[in-house]
């Protein structure tokens, strides 16, 4: 990957990207309140399940299909996988997060006149964060697997930062967790990349319950 593409990848996965990356807990806040995640050990177990069932069976495979649709200039396929991703967000809260972050990323793209997109690409880009990431990755010449791994690390970092506030654990423990959990991402990605279309779709029922209940949780640090 070229040096400039690497720099663009770092920009795309940076916590400073204004898409609200650290404003959601994806159900973790409710899980902590109910005692389902009460320690760093519980937190690791929770994140590993999400890596296997959501990141590995939905997000990564869909991201790569969106990326290939960009390579093929196939806006219909791009729209299909954007819709598929949104349909696999199991709660109103998770769908709302996906849409809000997609809209934020699309607004950012609007500010870059050297990256215009035609009308048929607009709706998928604005309803799905993953679509914007795939599109920018292709525009910037970022290798698809590097893009997927970077996206996974960005998601993991946001999850660990949420855990730091909620479980809670200290900064040093957060870095240790980030180090150990990130070590399993390459192998999980390798499994995700060989899935066929009919294999896609994951479910983590406890996270879906937590996300649904978080919508009406009395006291919250994170958005719903």
PDB file of C-alpha atoms in Angstrom:
ATOM      1  CA  UNK A   1       0.000   0.000   0.000  1.00  0.00           C
ATOM      2  CA  UNK A   2       1.335   3.423  -0.964  1.00  0.00           C
ATOM      3  CA  UNK A   3       2.417   5.858   1.730  1.00  0.00           C
ATOM      4  CA  UNK A   4      -0.420   8.287   1.015  1.00  0.00           C
ATOM      5  CA  UNK A   5      -2.992   5.482   1.122  1.00  0.00           C
ATOM      6  CA  UNK A   6      -1.631   4.451   4.524  1.00  0.00           C
ATOM      7  CA  UNK A   7      -1.999   8.002   5.786  1.00  0.00           C
ATOM      8  CA  UNK A   8      -5.569   8.126   4.488  1.00  0.00           C
ATOM      9  CA  UNK A   9      -6.332   4.870   6.300  1.00  0.00           C
ATOM     10  CA  UNK A  10      -4.998   6.356   9.533  1.00  0.00           C
ATOM     11  CA  UNK A  11      -7.225   9.385   8.974  1.00  0.00           C
ATOM     12  CA  UNK A  12     -10.258   7.203   8.319  1.00  0.00           C
ATOM     13  CA  UNK A  13      -9.857   5.176  11.526  1.00  0.00           C
ATOM     14  CA  UNK A  14      -8.768   8.104  13.683  1.00  0.00           C
ATOM     15  CA  UNK A  15     -10.829   8.843  16.823  1.00  0.00           C
ATOM     16  CA  UNK A  16     -10.848  12.470  15.653  1.00  0.00           C
ATOM     17  CA  UNK A  17     -12.987  11.630  12.599  1.00  0.00           C
ATOM     18  CA  UNK A  18     -16.244  13.497  13.379  1.00  0.00           C
ATOM     19  CA  UNK A  19     -18.706  10.622  13.078  1.00  0.00           C
ATOM     20  CA  UNK A  20     -19.554  10.082  16.750  1.00  0.00           C
ATOM     21  CA  UNK A  21     -17.370   7.049  17.265  1.00  0.00           C
ATOM     22  CA  UNK A  22     -17.130   7.352  21.044  1.00  0.00           C
ATOM     23  CA  UNK A  23     -20.750   8.354  21.729  1.00  0.00           C
ATOM     24  CA  UNK A  24     -22.324   4.882  21.552  1.00  0.00           C
ATOM     25  CA  UNK A  25     -21.906   1.803  23.748  1.00  0.00           C
ATOM     26  CA  UNK A  26     -23.835  -0.699  21.555  1.00  0.00           C
ATOM     27  CA  UNK A  27     -25.674  -2.120  24.558  1.00  0.00           C
ATOM     28  CA  UNK A  28     -22.664  -2.311  26.871  1.00  0.00           C
ATOM     29  CA  UNK A  29     -24.000   0.399  29.188  1.00  0.00           C
ATOM     30  CA  UNK A  30     -27.137  -1.611  29.971  1.00  0.00           C
ATOM     31  CA  UNK A  31     -25.154  -4.856  30.244  1.00  0.00           C
ATOM     32  CA  UNK A  32     -22.959  -3.250  32.904  1.00  0.00           C
ATOM     33  CA  UNK A  33     -25.967  -1.910  34.817  1.00  0.00           C
ATOM     34  CA  UNK A  34     -27.572  -5.372  34.906  1.00  0.00           C
ATOM     35  CA  UNK A  35     -24.332  -7.036  36.011  1.00  0.00           C
ATOM     36  CA  UNK A  36     -23.859  -9.027  32.818  1.00  0.00           C
ATOM     37  CA  UNK A  37     -20.484  -7.324  32.340  1.00  0.00           C
ATOM     38  CA  UNK A  38     -19.037  -6.749  35.794  1.00  0.00           C
ATOM     39  CA  UNK A  39     -15.290  -7.177  35.301  1.00  0.00           C
ATOM     40  CA  UNK A  40     -12.585  -6.939  32.687  1.00  0.00           C
ATOM     41  CA  UNK A  41     -12.918 -10.717  32.196  1.00  0.00           C
ATOM     42  CA  UNK A  42     -16.616 -10.316  31.425  1.00  0.00           C
ATOM     43  CA  UNK A  43     -15.764  -7.447  29.103  1.00  0.00           C
ATOM     44  CA  UNK A  44     -13.302  -9.580  27.118  1.00  0.00           C
ATOM     45  CA  UNK A  45     -15.879 -12.357  26.789  1.00  0.00           C
ATOM     46  CA  UNK A  46     -18.489  -9.851  25.593  1.00  0.00           C
ATOM     47  CA  UNK A  47     -16.171  -8.346  22.985  1.00  0.00           C
ATOM     48  CA  UNK A  48     -14.997 -11.714  21.695  1.00  0.00           C
ATOM     49  CA  UNK A  49     -18.612 -12.701  21.051  1.00  0.00           C
ATOM     50  CA  UNK A  50     -19.185  -9.498  19.083  1.00  0.00           C
ATOM     51  CA  UNK A  51     -15.980 -10.049  17.100  1.00  0.00           C
ATOM     52  CA  UNK A  52     -17.066 -13.555  16.132  1.00  0.00           C
ATOM     53  CA  UNK A  53     -20.802 -13.036  15.608  1.00  0.00           C
ATOM     54  CA  UNK A  54     -21.108  -9.458  14.338  1.00  0.00           C
ATOM     55  CA  UNK A  55     -17.763  -8.187  13.108  1.00  0.00           C
ATOM     56  CA  UNK A  56     -16.796 -11.544  11.621  1.00  0.00           C
ATOM     57  CA  UNK A  57     -20.121 -12.583  10.105  1.00  0.00           C
ATOM     58  CA  UNK A  58     -21.664  -9.234   9.155  1.00  0.00           C
ATOM     59  CA  UNK A  59     -19.473  -6.128   9.209  1.00  0.00           C
ATOM     60  CA  UNK A  60     -16.277  -7.404   7.629  1.00  0.00           C
ATOM     61  CA  UNK A  61     -17.882  -9.541   4.898  1.00  0.00           C
ATOM     62  CA  UNK A  62     -20.290  -6.730   3.997  1.00  0.00           C
ATOM     63  CA  UNK A  63     -17.488  -4.154   3.995  1.00  0.00           C
ATOM     64  CA  UNK A  64     -15.538  -6.237   1.490  1.00  0.00           C
ATOM     65  CA  UNK A  65     -18.614  -6.639  -0.725  1.00  0.00           C
ATOM     66  CA  UNK A  66     -19.233  -2.892  -0.627  1.00  0.00           C
ATOM     67  CA  UNK A  67     -15.582  -2.333  -1.525  1.00  0.00           C
ATOM     68  CA  UNK A  68     -15.813  -4.725  -4.492  1.00  0.00           C
ATOM     69  CA  UNK A  69     -18.986  -2.978  -5.647  1.00  0.00           C
ATOM     70  CA  UNK A  70     -16.988   0.258  -5.725  1.00  0.00           C
ATOM     71  CA  UNK A  71     -14.230  -1.435  -7.723  1.00  0.00           C
ATOM     72  CA  UNK A  72     -16.830  -2.705 -10.201  1.00  0.00           C
ATOM     73  CA  UNK A  73     -18.668   0.666 -10.265  1.00  0.00           C
ATOM     74  CA  UNK A  74     -21.828  -1.308  -9.448  1.00  0.00           C
ATOM     75  CA  UNK A  75     -24.169   1.078  -7.622  1.00  0.00           C
ATOM     76  CA  UNK A  76     -27.005  -1.495  -7.431  1.00  0.00           C
ATOM     77  CA  UNK A  77     -24.805  -4.019  -5.660  1.00  0.00           C
ATOM     78  CA  UNK A  78     -23.526  -1.218  -3.423  1.00  0.00           C
ATOM     79  CA  UNK A  79     -27.104  -0.311  -2.456  1.00  0.00           C
ATOM     80  CA  UNK A  80     -27.984  -3.977  -1.868  1.00  0.00           C
ATOM     81  CA  UNK A  81     -25.199  -4.555   0.635  1.00  0.00           C
ATOM     82  CA  UNK A  82     -25.872  -1.251   2.352  1.00  0.00           C
ATOM     83  CA  UNK A  83     -29.492  -2.359   2.844  1.00  0.00           C
ATOM     84  CA  UNK A  84     -28.327  -5.786   4.010  1.00  0.00           C
ATOM     85  CA  UNK A  85     -26.049  -4.254   6.626  1.00  0.00           C
ATOM     86  CA  UNK A  86     -28.801  -2.019   7.972  1.00  0.00           C
ATOM     87  CA  UNK A  87     -31.238  -4.959   8.123  1.00  0.00           C
ATOM     88  CA  UNK A  88     -28.732  -6.854  10.271  1.00  0.00           C
ATOM     89  CA  UNK A  89     -28.637  -4.115  12.914  1.00  0.00           C
ATOM     90  CA  UNK A  90     -31.030  -5.823  15.291  1.00  0.00           C
ATOM     91  CA  UNK A  91     -32.452  -2.871  17.236  1.00  0.00           C
ATOM     92  CA  UNK A  92     -33.687   0.643  16.541  1.00  0.00           C
ATOM     93  CA  UNK A  93     -30.727   1.951  18.535  1.00  0.00           C
ATOM     94  CA  UNK A  94     -28.160   0.056  16.456  1.00  0.00           C
ATOM     95  CA  UNK A  95     -29.857   1.039  13.196  1.00  0.00           C
ATOM     96  CA  UNK A  96     -29.998   4.649  14.363  1.00  0.00           C
ATOM     97  CA  UNK A  97     -26.290   4.599  15.159  1.00  0.00           C
ATOM     98  CA  UNK A  98     -25.466   3.197  11.728  1.00  0.00           C
ATOM     99  CA  UNK A  99     -27.568   5.840   9.978  1.00  0.00           C
ATOM    100  CA  UNK A 100     -26.327   8.756  12.091  1.00  0.00           C
ATOM    101  CA  UNK A 101     -22.700   7.830  11.573  1.00  0.00           C
ATOM    102  CA  UNK A 102     -23.318   7.251   7.862  1.00  0.00           C
ATOM    103  CA  UNK A 103     -24.876  10.693   7.521  1.00  0.00           C
ATOM    104  CA  UNK A 104     -21.987  12.285   9.414  1.00  0.00           C
ATOM    105  CA  UNK A 105     -19.452  10.614   7.128  1.00  0.00           C
ATOM    106  CA  UNK A 106     -21.434  11.638   4.029  1.00  0.00           C
ATOM    107  CA  UNK A 107     -21.472  15.260   5.211  1.00  0.00           C
ATOM    108  CA  UNK A 108     -17.719  15.082   5.561  1.00  0.00           C
ATOM    109  CA  UNK A 109     -17.378  13.717   2.025  1.00  0.00           C
ATOM    110  CA  UNK A 110     -19.547  16.596   0.799  1.00  0.00           C
ATOM    111  CA  UNK A 111     -16.829  18.973   2.010  1.00  0.00           C
ATOM    112  CA  UNK A 112     -14.241  17.326  -0.244  1.00  0.00           C
ATOM    113  CA  UNK A 113     -15.077  18.422  -3.819  1.00  0.00           C
ATOM    114  CA  UNK A 114     -12.405  16.152  -5.267  1.00  0.00           C
ATOM    115  CA  UNK A 115     -14.475  13.142  -4.134  1.00  0.00           C
ATOM    116  CA  UNK A 116     -17.835  13.630  -5.878  1.00  0.00           C
ATOM    117  CA  UNK A 117     -20.339  10.808  -5.998  1.00  0.00           C
ATOM    118  CA  UNK A 118     -23.287  10.563  -8.394  1.00  0.00           C
ATOM    119  CA  UNK A 119     -26.938  10.419  -7.354  1.00  0.00           C
ATOM    120  CA  UNK A 120     -27.308   6.623  -7.364  1.00  0.00           C
ATOM    121  CA  UNK A 121     -24.587   6.301  -4.713  1.00  0.00           C
ATOM    122  CA  UNK A 122     -25.987   8.931  -2.355  1.00  0.00           C
ATOM    123  CA  UNK A 123     -28.728   6.999  -0.537  1.00  0.00           C
ATOM    124  CA  UNK A 124     -26.520   4.013   0.434  1.00  0.00           C
ATOM    125  CA  UNK A 125     -23.737   6.349   1.557  1.00  0.00           C
ATOM    126  CA  UNK A 126     -26.089   8.333   3.769  1.00  0.00           C
ATOM    127  CA  UNK A 127     -27.817   5.383   5.416  1.00  0.00           C
ATOM    128  CA  UNK A 128     -24.799   3.248   6.262  1.00  0.00           C
ATOM    129  CA  UNK A 129     -21.445   4.174   7.784  1.00  0.00           C
ATOM    130  CA  UNK A 130     -19.831   1.062   6.356  1.00  0.00           C
ATOM    131  CA  UNK A 131     -20.751   2.182   2.837  1.00  0.00           C
ATOM    132  CA  UNK A 132     -18.890   5.462   3.302  1.00  0.00           C
ATOM    133  CA  UNK A 133     -15.843   3.668   4.671  1.00  0.00           C
ATOM    134  CA  UNK A 134     -15.778   1.288   1.700  1.00  0.00           C
ATOM    135  CA  UNK A 135     -16.238   4.125  -0.785  1.00  0.00           C
ATOM    136  CA  UNK A 136     -13.501   6.281   0.733  1.00  0.00           C
ATOM    137  CA  UNK A 137     -11.200   3.275   0.999  1.00  0.00           C
ATOM    138  CA  UNK A 138     -11.614   2.606  -2.707  1.00  0.00           C
ATOM    139  CA  UNK A 139     -11.246   6.289  -3.671  1.00  0.00           C
ATOM    140  CA  UNK A 140      -8.058   6.589  -1.648  1.00  0.00           C
ATOM    141  CA  UNK A 141      -6.482   3.380  -2.941  1.00  0.00           C
ATOM    142  CA  UNK A 142      -6.497   1.644   0.438  1.00  0.00           C
ATOM    143  CA  UNK A 143      -6.061  -2.123   0.244  1.00  0.00           C
ATOM    144  CA  UNK A 144      -9.354  -3.860   1.072  1.00  0.00           C
ATOM    145  CA  UNK A 145      -7.980  -6.131   3.794  1.00  0.00           C
ATOM    146  CA  UNK A 146      -6.072  -3.263   5.389  1.00  0.00           C
ATOM    147  CA  UNK A 147      -9.275  -1.220   5.331  1.00  0.00           C
ATOM    148  CA  UNK A 148     -11.200  -4.032   7.026  1.00  0.00           C
ATOM    149  CA  UNK A 149      -8.545  -4.526   9.683  1.00  0.00           C
ATOM    150  CA  UNK A 150      -8.406  -0.779  10.312  1.00  0.00           C
ATOM    151  CA  UNK A 151     -12.182  -0.646  10.671  1.00  0.00           C
ATOM    152  CA  UNK A 152     -12.035  -3.529  13.148  1.00  0.00           C
ATOM    153  CA  UNK A 153      -9.392  -1.778  15.215  1.00  0.00           C
ATOM    154  CA  UNK A 154     -11.403   1.449  15.206  1.00  0.00           C
ATOM    155  CA  UNK A 155     -14.483  -0.416  16.441  1.00  0.00           C
ATOM    156  CA  UNK A 156     -12.454  -2.213  19.106  1.00  0.00           C
ATOM    157  CA  UNK A 157     -10.864   0.997  20.344  1.00  0.00           C
ATOM    158  CA  UNK A 158     -14.301   2.586  20.724  1.00  0.00           C
ATOM    159  CA  UNK A 159     -15.536  -0.455  22.645  1.00  0.00           C
ATOM    160  CA  UNK A 160     -12.563  -0.425  25.001  1.00  0.00           C
ATOM    161  CA  UNK A 161     -12.990   3.298  25.649  1.00  0.00           C
ATOM    162  CA  UNK A 162     -16.656   2.664  26.490  1.00  0.00           C
ATOM    163  CA  UNK A 163     -15.612  -0.137  28.835  1.00  0.00           C
ATOM    164  CA  UNK A 164     -13.064   2.124  30.502  1.00  0.00           C
ATOM    165  CA  UNK A 165     -15.896   4.450  31.559  1.00  0.00           C
ATOM    166  CA  UNK A 166     -18.526   1.830  32.322  1.00  0.00           C
ATOM    167  CA  UNK A 167     -17.011  -1.329  33.797  1.00  0.00           C
ATOM    168  CA  UNK A 168     -14.782   0.540  34.750  1.00  0.00           C
ATOM    169  CA  UNK A 169     -11.061  -0.140  34.407  1.00  0.00           C
ATOM    170  CA  UNK A 170      -8.045   2.141  34.259  1.00  0.00           C
ATOM    171  CA  UNK A 171      -6.048   3.461  31.332  1.00  0.00           C
ATOM    172  CA  UNK A 172      -3.300   0.865  31.680  1.00  0.00           C
ATOM    173  CA  UNK A 173      -5.828  -1.979  31.745  1.00  0.00           C
ATOM    174  CA  UNK A 174      -7.552  -0.443  28.719  1.00  0.00           C
ATOM    175  CA  UNK A 175      -4.313  -0.540  26.744  1.00  0.00           C
ATOM    176  CA  UNK A 176      -3.652  -4.127  27.822  1.00  0.00           C
ATOM    177  CA  UNK A 177      -7.157  -5.126  26.707  1.00  0.00           C
ATOM    178  CA  UNK A 178      -6.733  -3.309  23.411  1.00  0.00           C
ATOM    179  CA  UNK A 179      -3.446  -5.129  22.854  1.00  0.00           C
ATOM    180  CA  UNK A 180      -4.818  -8.587  23.662  1.00  0.00           C
ATOM    181  CA  UNK A 181      -8.141  -8.235  21.845  1.00  0.00           C
ATOM    182  CA  UNK A 182      -6.577  -6.711  18.729  1.00  0.00           C
ATOM    183  CA  UNK A 183      -4.333  -9.771  18.465  1.00  0.00           C
ATOM    184  CA  UNK A 184      -7.346 -11.918  17.565  1.00  0.00           C
ATOM    185  CA  UNK A 185      -8.566  -9.612  14.795  1.00  0.00           C
ATOM    186  CA  UNK A 186      -6.337 -10.903  11.941  1.00  0.00           C
ATOM    187  CA  UNK A 187      -7.444 -14.514  12.388  1.00  0.00           C
ATOM    188  CA  UNK A 188     -11.095 -13.495  12.721  1.00  0.00           C
ATOM    189  CA  UNK A 189     -10.785 -11.402   9.554  1.00  0.00           C
ATOM    190  CA  UNK A 190      -9.266 -14.330   7.653  1.00  0.00           C
ATOM    191  CA  UNK A 191     -12.334 -16.434   8.510  1.00  0.00           C
ATOM    192  CA  UNK A 192     -14.666 -13.604   7.505  1.00  0.00           C
ATOM    193  CA  UNK A 193     -13.057 -13.197   4.092  1.00  0.00           C
ATOM    194  CA  UNK A 194     -13.901 -16.736   2.939  1.00  0.00           C
ATOM    195  CA  UNK A 195     -17.604 -16.621   3.812  1.00  0.00           C
ATOM    196  CA  UNK A 196     -20.077 -17.023   0.959  1.00  0.00           C
ATOM    197  CA  UNK A 197     -23.087 -14.743   0.632  1.00  0.00           C
ATOM    198  CA  UNK A 198     -25.410 -17.360   2.135  1.00  0.00           C
ATOM    199  CA  UNK A 199     -23.151 -17.633   5.204  1.00  0.00           C
ATOM    200  CA  UNK A 200     -23.578 -13.997   6.187  1.00  0.00           C
ATOM    201  CA  UNK A 201     -25.597 -12.893   9.185  1.00  0.00           C
ATOM    202  CA  UNK A 202     -24.784 -13.085  12.846  1.00  0.00           C
ATOM    203  CA  UNK A 203     -26.739 -12.678  16.031  1.00  0.00           C
ATOM    204  CA  UNK A 204     -25.746 -11.886  19.596  1.00  0.00           C
ATOM    205  CA  UNK A 205     -29.156 -11.990  21.362  1.00  0.00           C
ATOM    206  CA  UNK A 206     -27.901 -10.621  24.677  1.00  0.00           C
ATOM    207  CA  UNK A 207     -26.444  -7.564  22.960  1.00  0.00           C
ATOM    208  CA  UNK A 208     -29.732  -7.026  21.112  1.00  0.00           C
ATOM    209  CA  UNK A 209     -31.645  -7.204  24.404  1.00  0.00           C
ATOM    210  CA  UNK A 210     -29.182  -4.812  26.047  1.00  0.00           C
ATOM    211  CA  UNK A 211     -29.412  -2.371  23.152  1.00  0.00           C
ATOM    212  CA  UNK A 212     -33.221  -2.460  23.191  1.00  0.00           C
ATOM    213  CA  UNK A 213     -33.364  -1.860  26.931  1.00  0.00           C
ATOM    214  CA  UNK A 214     -30.732   0.879  26.737  1.00  0.00           C
ATOM    215  CA  UNK A 215     -33.190   2.966  24.706  1.00  0.00           C
ATOM    216  CA  UNK A 216     -35.225   3.517  27.893  1.00  0.00           C
ATOM    217  CA  UNK A 217     -32.469   3.212  30.501  1.00  0.00           C
ATOM    218  CA  UNK A 218     -33.028   5.891  33.141  1.00  0.00           C
ATOM    219  CA  UNK A 219     -29.478   7.227  33.413  1.00  0.00           C
ATOM    220  CA  UNK A 220     -27.082   7.035  30.472  1.00  0.00           C
ATOM    221  CA  UNK A 221     -23.642   8.229  29.487  1.00  0.00           C
ATOM    222  CA  UNK A 222     -24.006   7.069  25.891  1.00  0.00           C
ATOM    223  CA  UNK A 223     -26.395   7.962  23.085  1.00  0.00           C
ATOM    224  CA  UNK A 224     -29.483   6.025  22.142  1.00  0.00           C
TER     225      UNK A 224
END
